[in-house]
Amino acid sequence: MAALSAYRATTLDIHAHYYPERFIHALDHEGCACGCSVRHHEKGPIIDAGPLHAGPLARRFIDLDLRIADMDAQGVQAQALSLTQPMVYWAEAGLARRLSALFNDELVCASERYPDRLFGLAMLPVHAAAEAVAELQRIRRAPGICGIYMGTAIGDMDLSDESLLPVFEAIEDAGLPVFLHPLKVLGMGDRLKPWFLSNLLGNPFDTAVAAAHLAFSGVMDRFPGLDVVLPHGGGALPFLMGRLDHGSRIRPELKHLENGAMPYLKRFYYDTITHSDEALAFLIRAVGPDRVLMGSDYCFDMGYERPASVLDALELSHEDRAAILGGTARRLLSLPVTEPA
């Protein structure tokens, strides 16, 4: 228990999902107009929006008191709360804006209830750029809001789509980082449908595709102050960066990349969710410990129950360990940096 107490003073979980009760209620009562439904199961609500599905959602996703108790048991001092499937891109613009605003207001309430422990990554209806920018302006300085949450694709639209440029510009101007998360992933309806492959393979592949679109389209160069966090250790990106870089030097489709693809590897931040000591050690070597943030994927079964302990098998300096556990995330989210014990 002493070890957990030492962790707790320094840790921030960048990857923790939250479904407020009021958000689920709004999906149940308004979502049907756009094809979303909520089924009530004995194990928790089940949300369906077209091909996107979430649930049954255990009370831990919804109840903040249970969450705080879990955090105490895990040795986690703070979480950055984010939504996940089905997000809001399935809805028409007006409903998507209302759902985003409701979720963001619930983030503010959660942070006000636990001001040192819970912070929020805001949802924006980015498929409707004007609505997204308006909602961003409304909440950009709201208490506890410290970042933006976004899918690796927006419906069928890639992150390189020009309609998203005003949104990225507004996010950069607000000084808020973006945390990406897979949503409607490649192959989920066909080749990756069996054996949970849409998550096991689809999520990491989709993250790599999203990062490539941001880098190769020029979005990352156009907005040099835009910070983007990739989930699940960056998915396939860090391990395929050599191939991407080679291609960028020989293929005419990528001749606009004057310095190749490799420099973009360190334009992103990455969480620790790799499920492999060797993979996490490789990631830290490849991008540097100052680009890696502790994450848990709370509270899905594909996440970590003890997110701080995943560093135990690695040879890290005290400073690098403290940075990964929470120091870098706090700086990225513009939160007070807690000195390690």
Short mmCIF file of N, CA and C in Angstrom, two decimals, residues 165-224:
data_model
loop_
_atom_site.label_atom_id
_atom_site.label_comp_id
_atom_site.label_asym_id
_atom_site.label_seq_id
_atom_site.Cartn_x
_atom_site.Cartn_y
_atom_site.Cartn_z
N LEU A 165 -10.06 21.97 -40.96
CA LEU A 165 -9.01 22.95 -40.70
C LEU A 165 -9.45 24.07 -39.76
N PRO A 166 -10.66 24.64 -39.90
CA PRO A 166 -11.07 25.67 -38.93
C PRO A 166 -11.13 25.16 -37.49
N VAL A 167 -11.46 23.89 -37.34
CA VAL A 167 -11.52 23.31 -36.00
C VAL A 167 -10.12 23.18 -35.42
N PHE A 168 -9.19 22.66 -36.20
CA PHE A 168 -7.81 22.55 -35.71
C PHE A 168 -7.22 23.93 -35.41
N GLU A 169 -7.54 24.89 -36.25
CA GLU A 169 -7.05 26.25 -36.01
C GLU A 169 -7.57 26.79 -34.68
N ALA A 170 -8.85 26.58 -34.41
CA ALA A 170 -9.44 27.06 -33.17
C ALA A 170 -8.87 26.33 -31.95
N ILE A 171 -8.62 25.02 -32.10
CA ILE A 171 -8.04 24.25 -30.99
C ILE A 171 -6.63 24.73 -30.70
N GLU A 172 -5.83 24.95 -31.75
CA GLU A 172 -4.48 25.48 -31.54
C GLU A 172 -4.53 26.83 -30.86
N ASP A 173 -5.43 27.70 -31.30
CA ASP A 173 -5.57 29.02 -30.71
C ASP A 173 -5.97 28.93 -29.23
N ALA A 174 -6.78 27.94 -28.89
CA ALA A 174 -7.20 27.76 -27.49
C ALA A 174 -6.09 27.19 -26.62
N GLY A 175 -5.03 26.67 -27.24
CA GLY A 175 -3.92 26.10 -26.48
C GLY A 175 -4.27 24.79 -25.81
N LEU A 176 -5.18 24.04 -26.41
CA LEU A 176 -5.62 22.77 -25.83
C LEU A 176 -5.08 21.60 -26.64
N PRO A 177 -4.57 20.56 -26.00
CA PRO A 177 -4.14 19.37 -26.74
C PRO A 177 -5.33 18.55 -27.19
N VAL A 178 -5.11 17.71 -28.18
CA VAL A 178 -6.14 16.79 -28.70
C VAL A 178 -5.75 15.37 -28.33
N PHE A 179 -6.71 14.65 -27.75
CA PHE A 179 -6.51 13.22 -27.51
C PHE A 179 -7.36 12.46 -28.52
N LEU A 180 -6.70 11.67 -29.38
CA LEU A 180 -7.41 10.88 -30.39
C LEU A 180 -7.82 9.53 -29.82
N HIS A 181 -8.89 8.98 -30.41
CA HIS A 181 -9.30 7.63 -30.02
C HIS A 181 -10.00 6.96 -31.19
N PRO A 182 -9.69 5.67 -31.46
CA PRO A 182 -10.38 4.97 -32.54
C PRO A 182 -11.88 4.93 -32.32
N LEU A 183 -12.61 4.93 -33.43
CA LEU A 183 -14.06 4.94 -33.35
C LEU A 183 -14.62 3.99 -34.41
N LYS A 184 -14.83 4.49 -35.61
CA LYS A 184 -15.30 3.66 -36.72
C LYS A 184 -14.07 3.21 -37.48
N VAL A 185 -13.50 2.07 -37.08
CA VAL A 185 -12.16 1.71 -37.53
C VAL A 185 -12.20 0.95 -38.85
N LEU A 186 -11.04 0.91 -39.49
CA LEU A 186 -10.87 0.19 -40.75
C LEU A 186 -11.27 -1.27 -40.61
N GLY A 187 -12.08 -1.75 -41.52
CA GLY A 187 -12.39 -3.17 -41.58
C GLY A 187 -13.35 -3.69 -40.54
N MET A 188 -13.97 -2.82 -39.74
CA MET A 188 -14.78 -3.31 -38.63
C MET A 188 -16.03 -4.06 -39.10
N GLY A 189 -16.47 -3.78 -40.32
CA GLY A 189 -17.67 -4.43 -40.80
C GLY A 189 -17.44 -5.67 -41.64
N ASP A 190 -16.17 -6.00 -41.91
CA ASP A 190 -15.90 -7.16 -42.76
C ASP A 190 -14.73 -7.98 -42.23
N ARG A 191 -13.51 -7.70 -42.65
CA ARG A 191 -12.39 -8.59 -42.33
C ARG A 191 -12.04 -8.60 -40.85
N LEU A 192 -12.34 -7.51 -40.13
CA LEU A 192 -12.01 -7.45 -38.71
C LEU A 192 -13.22 -7.70 -37.82
N LYS A 193 -14.31 -8.18 -38.40
CA LYS A 193 -15.52 -8.39 -37.61
C LYS A 193 -15.40 -9.56 -36.63
N PRO A 194 -14.80 -10.69 -37.02
CA PRO A 194 -14.72 -11.81 -36.06
C PRO A 194 -13.61 -11.61 -35.03
N TRP A 195 -13.74 -12.37 -33.93
CA TRP A 195 -12.69 -12.51 -32.92
C TRP A 195 -12.27 -11.20 -32.25
N PHE A 196 -13.15 -10.20 -32.24
CA PHE A 196 -12.84 -8.92 -31.61
C PHE A 196 -11.68 -8.21 -32.30
N LEU A 197 -11.41 -8.59 -33.55
CA LEU A 197 -10.29 -8.00 -34.29
C LEU A 197 -10.49 -6.52 -34.57
N SER A 198 -11.75 -6.06 -34.59
CA SER A 198 -11.98 -4.64 -34.82
C SER A 198 -11.33 -3.80 -33.73
N ASN A 199 -11.20 -4.36 -32.53
CA ASN A 199 -10.49 -3.68 -31.44
C ASN A 199 -9.03 -4.09 -31.42
N LEU A 200 -8.77 -5.40 -31.43
CA LEU A 200 -7.40 -5.89 -31.25
C LEU A 200 -6.46 -5.39 -32.34
N LEU A 201 -6.94 -5.36 -33.58
CA LEU A 201 -6.14 -4.88 -34.71
C LEU A 201 -6.65 -3.56 -35.26
N GLY A 202 -7.97 -3.42 -35.33
CA GLY A 202 -8.53 -2.21 -35.92
C GLY A 202 -8.14 -0.94 -35.19
N ASN A 203 -8.18 -0.97 -33.86
CA ASN A 203 -7.82 0.23 -33.11
C ASN A 203 -6.38 0.69 -33.37
N PRO A 204 -5.38 -0.20 -33.23
CA PRO A 204 -4.01 0.28 -33.48
C PRO A 204 -3.75 0.67 -34.93
N PHE A 205 -4.36 -0.02 -35.88
CA PHE A 205 -4.16 0.35 -37.28
C PHE A 205 -4.81 1.70 -37.57
N ASP A 206 -6.01 1.92 -37.05
CA ASP A 206 -6.72 3.17 -37.31
C ASP A 206 -5.97 4.36 -36.72
N THR A 207 -5.35 4.17 -35.57
CA THR A 207 -4.56 5.24 -34.97
C THR A 207 -3.39 5.61 -35.87
N ALA A 208 -2.72 4.60 -36.43
CA ALA A 208 -1.60 4.87 -37.32
C ALA A 208 -2.06 5.60 -38.58
N VAL A 209 -3.21 5.21 -39.12
CA VAL A 209 -3.73 5.87 -40.31
C VAL A 209 -4.06 7.32 -40.01
N ALA A 210 -4.69 7.57 -38.86
CA ALA A 210 -5.04 8.94 -38.49
C ALA A 210 -3.79 9.81 -38.34
N ALA A 211 -2.75 9.28 -37.69
CA ALA A 211 -1.52 10.04 -37.51
C ALA A 211 -0.87 10.33 -38.86
N ALA A 212 -0.89 9.35 -39.76
CA ALA A 212 -0.31 9.56 -41.09
C ALA A 212 -1.07 10.65 -41.85
N HIS A 213 -2.39 10.65 -41.75
CA HIS A 213 -3.17 11.69 -42.41
C HIS A 213 -2.82 13.08 -41.86
N LEU A 214 -2.69 13.18 -40.55
CA LEU A 214 -2.34 14.48 -39.96
C LEU A 214 -0.95 14.93 -40.40
N ALA A 215 -0.02 14.00 -40.48
CA ALA A 215 1.36 14.35 -40.84
C ALA A 215 1.51 14.60 -42.34
N PHE A 216 1.05 13.66 -43.15
CA PHE A 216 1.32 13.72 -44.58
C PHE A 216 0.48 14.78 -45.30
N SER A 217 -0.67 15.13 -44.74
CA SER A 217 -1.51 16.15 -45.37
C SER A 217 -1.02 17.57 -45.11
N GLY A 218 -0.13 17.72 -44.13
CA GLY A 218 0.36 19.04 -43.78
C GLY A 218 -0.33 19.68 -42.59
N VAL A 219 -1.30 18.98 -41.98
CA VAL A 219 -2.00 19.55 -40.82
C VAL A 219 -1.03 19.85 -39.69
N MET A 220 -0.13 18.93 -39.40
CA MET A 220 0.80 19.13 -38.28
C MET A 220 1.77 20.27 -38.56
N ASP A 221 2.13 20.49 -39.83
CA ASP A 221 3.00 21.60 -40.19
C ASP A 221 2.24 22.92 -40.19
N ARG A 222 1.01 22.88 -40.64
CA ARG A 222 0.20 24.10 -40.70
C ARG A 222 -0.11 24.63 -39.31
N PHE A 223 -0.22 23.73 -38.33
CA PHE A 223 -0.53 24.12 -36.96
C PHE A 223 0.58 23.62 -36.03
N PRO A 224 1.71 24.30 -36.02
CA PRO A 224 2.86 23.82 -35.24
C PRO A 224 2.63 23.80 -33.74
#
